[in-house]
Tab-separated table of C-alpha atoms and ligand atoms in Angstrom:
chain	number	residue	atom	x	y	z
A	1428	UNK	CA	102.551	100.250	100.531
A	1429	UNK	CA	102.367	96.471	100.277
A	1430	UNK	CA	106.154	96.300	99.860
A	1431	UNK	CA	106.654	97.520	103.418
A	1432	UNK	CA	103.939	95.311	104.793
A	1433	UNK	CA	105.272	93.174	107.625
A	1434	UNK	CA	102.909	90.229	107.612
A	1435	UNK	CA	104.518	88.560	110.610
A	1436	UNK	CA	103.208	91.416	112.769
A	1437	UNK	CA	99.637	91.385	111.431
A	1438	UNK	CA	97.045	89.709	113.669
A	1439	UNK	CA	93.882	91.418	112.461
A	1440	UNK	CA	92.404	92.819	109.266
A	1441	UNK	CA	89.780	95.528	108.864
A	1442	UNK	CA	87.953	95.360	105.554
A	1443	UNK	CA	86.072	98.287	104.064
A	1444	UNK	CA	82.496	97.512	102.997
A	1445	UNK	CA	81.320	99.331	99.851
A	1446	UNK	CA	83.559	98.661	96.844
A	1447	UNK	CA	85.605	96.178	98.863
A	1448	UNK	CA	83.204	93.493	100.141
A	1449	UNK	CA	79.892	94.607	98.633
A	1450	UNK	CA	78.590	96.689	95.756
A	1451	UNK	CA	75.188	98.219	95.051
A	1452	UNK	CA	73.204	96.254	92.480
A	1453	UNK	CA	71.584	97.981	90.582
A	1454	UNK	CA	74.272	100.661	90.490
A	1455	UNK	CA	73.935	103.892	92.473
A	1456	UNK	CA	73.345	105.835	89.233
A	1457	UNK	CA	70.560	103.434	88.198
A	1458	UNK	CA	68.867	103.608	91.611
A	1459	UNK	CA	68.884	107.439	91.587
A	1460	UNK	CA	67.732	107.572	87.951
A	1461	UNK	CA	64.828	105.247	88.785
A	1462	UNK	CA	63.871	107.324	91.853
A	1463	UNK	CA	63.700	110.418	89.613
A	1464	UNK	CA	61.700	108.526	86.964
A	1465	UNK	CA	59.095	107.585	89.586
A	1466	UNK	CA	58.445	111.325	89.927
A	1467	UNK	CA	58.237	111.838	86.181
A	1468	UNK	CA	61.785	113.176	85.782
A	1469	UNK	CA	63.836	111.457	83.068
A	1470	UNK	CA	67.586	111.737	83.593
A	1471	UNK	CA	70.649	110.285	81.868
A	1472	UNK	CA	72.294	107.761	84.245
A	1473	UNK	CA	75.730	109.016	83.133
A	1474	UNK	CA	74.835	112.555	84.195
A	1475	UNK	CA	73.448	111.192	87.468
A	1476	UNK	CA	76.662	109.261	88.071
A	1477	UNK	CA	78.768	112.404	87.587
A	1478	UNK	CA	76.571	114.411	89.938
A	1479	UNK	CA	76.666	111.665	92.566
A	1480	UNK	CA	80.451	111.363	92.491
A	1481	UNK	CA	80.814	115.134	92.945
A	1482	UNK	CA	78.263	115.305	95.774
A	1483	UNK	CA	79.628	112.228	97.552
A	1484	UNK	CA	83.173	113.602	97.503
A	1485	UNK	CA	82.339	116.991	99.014
A	1486	UNK	CA	81.862	116.892	102.760
A	1487	UNK	CA	78.528	118.658	102.935
A	1488	UNK	CA	77.517	118.000	106.517
A	1489	UNK	CA	79.552	117.450	109.654
A	1490	UNK	CA	78.782	116.736	113.290
A	1491	UNK	CA	79.182	119.048	116.290
A	1492	UNK	CA	82.638	117.672	117.058
A	1493	UNK	CA	83.940	119.121	113.775
A	1494	UNK	CA	85.545	117.787	110.614
A	1495	UNK	CA	84.744	114.091	109.980
A	1496	UNK	CA	82.657	113.795	113.133
A	1497	UNK	CA	79.362	112.022	112.609
A	1498	UNK	CA	76.397	110.157	114.066
A	1499	UNK	CA	73.188	108.662	112.697
A	1500	UNK	CA	71.498	112.062	112.468
A	1501	UNK	CA	74.460	113.580	110.644
A	1502	UNK	CA	74.488	110.689	108.155
A	1503	UNK	CA	70.794	111.120	107.424
A	1504	UNK	CA	71.327	114.871	106.850
A	1505	UNK	CA	74.389	114.146	104.704
A	1506	UNK	CA	72.451	111.743	102.485
A	1507	UNK	CA	69.477	114.081	102.285
A	1508	UNK	CA	71.860	116.757	101.001
A	1509	UNK	CA	73.476	114.361	98.490
A	1510	UNK	CA	70.085	113.266	97.130
A	1511	UNK	CA	69.041	116.930	96.803
A	1512	UNK	CA	72.227	117.729	94.880
A	1513	UNK	CA	71.976	114.722	92.577
A	1514	UNK	CA	68.249	115.086	91.868
A	1515	UNK	CA	67.456	118.831	92.036
A	1516	UNK	CA	64.666	118.414	89.425
A	1517	UNK	CA	62.368	116.113	91.412
A	1518	UNK	CA	59.143	117.765	92.663
A	1519	UNK	CA	59.202	115.887	96.004
A	1520	UNK	CA	62.777	115.756	97.369
A	1521	UNK	CA	61.658	114.188	100.685
A	1522	UNK	CA	60.091	111.282	98.832
A	1523	UNK	CA	63.258	110.766	96.749
A	1524	UNK	CA	65.381	110.789	99.909
A	1525	UNK	CA	63.093	108.399	101.809
A	1526	UNK	CA	62.974	105.950	98.902
A	1527	UNK	CA	66.723	105.969	98.346
A	1528	UNK	CA	67.519	105.739	102.073
A	1529	UNK	CA	65.290	102.681	102.256
A	1530	UNK	CA	66.647	101.241	98.992
A	1531	UNK	CA	70.286	101.206	100.129
A	1532	UNK	CA	69.320	99.795	103.533
A	1533	UNK	CA	67.945	96.621	101.963
A	1534	UNK	CA	70.270	93.622	101.498
A	1535	UNK	CA	68.656	92.620	98.204
A	1536	UNK	CA	70.026	95.800	96.616
A	1537	UNK	CA	73.601	94.755	97.403
A	1538	UNK	CA	75.826	92.027	95.998
A	1539	UNK	CA	78.823	90.462	97.742
A	1540	UNK	CA	81.924	90.366	95.546
A	1541	UNK	CA	82.623	86.704	94.719
A	1542	UNK	CA	86.133	86.853	96.189
A	1543	UNK	CA	84.980	88.260	99.562
A	1544	UNK	CA	83.831	85.189	101.488
A	1545	UNK	CA	86.663	82.847	100.353
A	1546	UNK	CA	89.252	85.507	101.179
A	1547	UNK	CA	87.786	86.159	104.638
A	1548	UNK	CA	87.747	82.431	105.311
A	1549	UNK	CA	91.398	82.066	104.259
A	1550	UNK	CA	92.404	85.033	106.422
A	1551	UNK	CA	90.579	83.596	109.420
A	1552	UNK	CA	92.090	80.175	108.854
A	1553	UNK	CA	95.483	81.863	109.007
A	1554	UNK	CA	94.551	82.781	112.595
A	1555	UNK	CA	93.759	86.434	112.044
A	1556	UNK	CA	90.811	88.414	113.379
A	1557	UNK	CA	88.611	90.093	110.797
A	1558	UNK	CA	86.187	92.970	111.012
A	1559	UNK	CA	84.296	95.265	108.674
A	1560	UNK	CA	85.100	98.973	109.092
A	1561	UNK	CA	82.848	101.295	107.132
A	1562	UNK	CA	81.661	104.860	106.642
A	1563	UNK	CA	78.201	103.430	105.983
A	1564	UNK	CA	75.742	104.124	108.812
A	1565	UNK	CA	73.704	101.857	111.078
A	1566	UNK	CA	71.897	100.395	108.037
A	1567	UNK	CA	75.008	98.331	107.331
A	1568	UNK	CA	74.172	95.895	110.158
A	1569	UNK	CA	70.898	94.953	108.463
A	1570	UNK	CA	72.509	94.820	105.019
A	1571	UNK	CA	75.264	92.442	106.193
A	1572	UNK	CA	72.813	90.324	108.213
A	1573	UNK	CA	70.841	89.783	105.007
A	1574	UNK	CA	73.856	88.660	102.968
A	1575	UNK	CA	74.578	85.127	104.296
A	1576	UNK	CA	78.017	84.739	102.683
A	1577	UNK	CA	79.179	87.806	104.648
A	1578	UNK	CA	77.090	87.433	107.793
A	1579	UNK	CA	78.532	83.977	108.409
A	1580	UNK	CA	82.113	85.145	107.866
A	1581	UNK	CA	82.382	88.429	109.795
A	1582	UNK	CA	80.920	89.073	113.241
A	1583	UNK	CA	82.373	92.472	114.080
A	1584	UNK	CA	81.142	95.520	112.182
A	1585	UNK	CA	82.494	98.976	113.023
A	1586	UNK	CA	80.441	101.811	111.548
A	1587	UNK	CA	81.559	105.443	111.632
A	1588	UNK	CA	78.159	106.798	112.712
A	1589	UNK	CA	78.454	104.656	115.853
A	1590	UNK	CA	82.130	105.493	116.482
A	1591	UNK	CA	81.539	109.227	116.124
A	1592	UNK	CA	84.146	109.821	113.403
A	1593	UNK	CA	84.345	108.888	109.737
A	1594	UNK	CA	87.312	107.444	107.928
A	1595	UNK	CA	89.999	108.687	107.367
A	1596	UNK	CA	89.938	110.112	110.953
A	1597	UNK	CA	92.390	108.374	113.314
A	1598	UNK	CA	89.644	107.984	115.945
A	1599	UNK	CA	87.788	105.653	113.589
A	1600	UNK	CA	90.798	103.369	113.269
A	1601	UNK	CA	91.358	103.592	117.031
A	1602	UNK	CA	87.846	102.200	117.528
A	1603	UNK	CA	88.560	99.419	115.024
A	1604	UNK	CA	91.696	98.352	116.913
A	1605	UNK	CA	89.781	98.421	120.185
A	1606	UNK	CA	87.054	96.178	118.773
A	1607	UNK	CA	89.684	93.779	117.432
A	1608	UNK	CA	91.531	93.908	120.768
A	1609	UNK	CA	94.803	94.651	118.986
A	1610	UNK	CA	97.305	97.530	118.916
A	1611	UNK	CA	97.385	99.563	115.688
A	1612	UNK	CA	100.678	98.113	114.482
A	1613	UNK	CA	99.115	94.634	114.470
A	1614	UNK	CA	96.211	95.599	112.214
A	1615	UNK	CA	95.996	95.797	108.415
A	1616	UNK	CA	93.404	97.962	106.658
A	1617	UNK	CA	92.218	96.850	103.213
A	1618	UNK	CA	89.941	98.967	101.060
A	1619	UNK	CA	89.211	100.589	97.713
A	1620	UNK	CA	89.528	104.223	98.818
A	1621	UNK	CA	93.082	105.511	98.860
A	1622	UNK	CA	92.479	108.358	101.305
A	1623	UNK	CA	89.990	106.639	103.627
A	1624	UNK	CA	91.376	103.120	103.763
A	1625	UNK	CA	95.098	103.577	103.112
A	1626	UNK	CA	96.331	107.096	103.952
A	1627	UNK	CA	94.048	107.400	106.977
A	1628	UNK	CA	95.006	103.945	108.245
A	1629	UNK	CA	98.715	104.722	107.887
A	1630	UNK	CA	98.300	107.977	109.808
A	1631	UNK	CA	96.640	106.031	112.627
A	1632	UNK	CA	99.567	103.584	112.775
A	1633	UNK	CA	97.975	100.655	110.947
A	1634	UNK	CA	99.358	98.852	107.924
A	1635	UNK	CA	97.306	99.181	104.754
A	1636	UNK	CA	96.684	97.622	101.361
A	1637	UNK	CA	94.973	99.462	98.535
A	1638	UNK	CA	92.374	97.389	96.693
A	1639	UNK	CA	92.055	98.475	93.071
A	1640	UNK	CA	89.528	96.187	91.400
A	1641	UNK	CA	89.755	98.007	88.070
A	1642	UNK	CA	93.525	98.089	87.884
A	1643	UNK	CA	95.466	101.102	88.981
A	1644	UNK	CA	96.105	103.851	86.441
A	1645	UNK	CA	98.149	105.852	88.931
A	1646	UNK	CA	100.600	102.971	89.226
A	1647	UNK	CA	100.242	102.807	92.986
A	1648	UNK	CA	101.014	99.555	94.780
A	1649	UNK	CA	97.732	97.712	95.038
A	1650	UNK	CA	96.009	94.343	95.046
A	1651	UNK	CA	93.430	93.582	92.312
A	1652	UNK	CA	91.097	91.512	94.506
A	1653	UNK	CA	90.685	90.134	98.029
A	1654	UNK	CA	91.970	86.694	97.074
A	1655	UNK	CA	95.351	88.355	96.516
A	1656	UNK	CA	95.367	89.584	100.116
A	1657	UNK	CA	94.979	86.033	101.408
A	1658	UNK	CA	97.547	84.779	98.861
A	1659	UNK	CA	100.070	87.453	99.876
A	1660	UNK	CA	99.669	86.406	103.494
A	1661	UNK	CA	100.078	82.706	102.617
A	1662	UNK	CA	103.212	83.461	100.571
A	1663	UNK	CA	104.781	85.239	103.575
A	1664	UNK	CA	103.818	82.614	106.121
B	2333	MG	MG1	84.874	101.633	99.806
């Protein structure tokens, strides 16, 4: 992956949001466990984490245009389904969904990774365009606007619910390139999801770098943090 990366061609970078630039704080498992506790249901956060990962990975809901198609309504239905799967014990599932939807739409429940803003600044100083490209929904605009270190660094946010297709669909990456005003072979995708951010980007004709913040057990080519992306670029320049 990064071995074949031709930096001299790259004029724009699309950064994934969750796991790449920002992370939920408290964790997703903690937030769901607390939502259940508010309804008198005590759950083990480890169990909740396992259920969430399984539910998040299965594509439960899709839009009218088929596989990976989406919009705001589809995303709400998708998350309602995920909450129902993760917390089947709660007496009021609508309340759990409403609370969690609101929770993850608030900037104070997200933390920007410390390497994000310096890396974006270095990339921009190198003359490249930067945007955020995410499978989050319209709530991401408010989340980013409330996180000054990100809001000041990145102006363009491309969200799948507004594009009409989720990553790893090629149409999502097509929309990213359009927003950046660059052809696909001039754009680099960086993110923590191998299928969404790397394989999908490659299929759409972009370059890609896999971000593996916890090291990479599979031995795939990856970068451990966003600072390394900027450093790789500087080393090639
Ligand atoms: Mg991610």
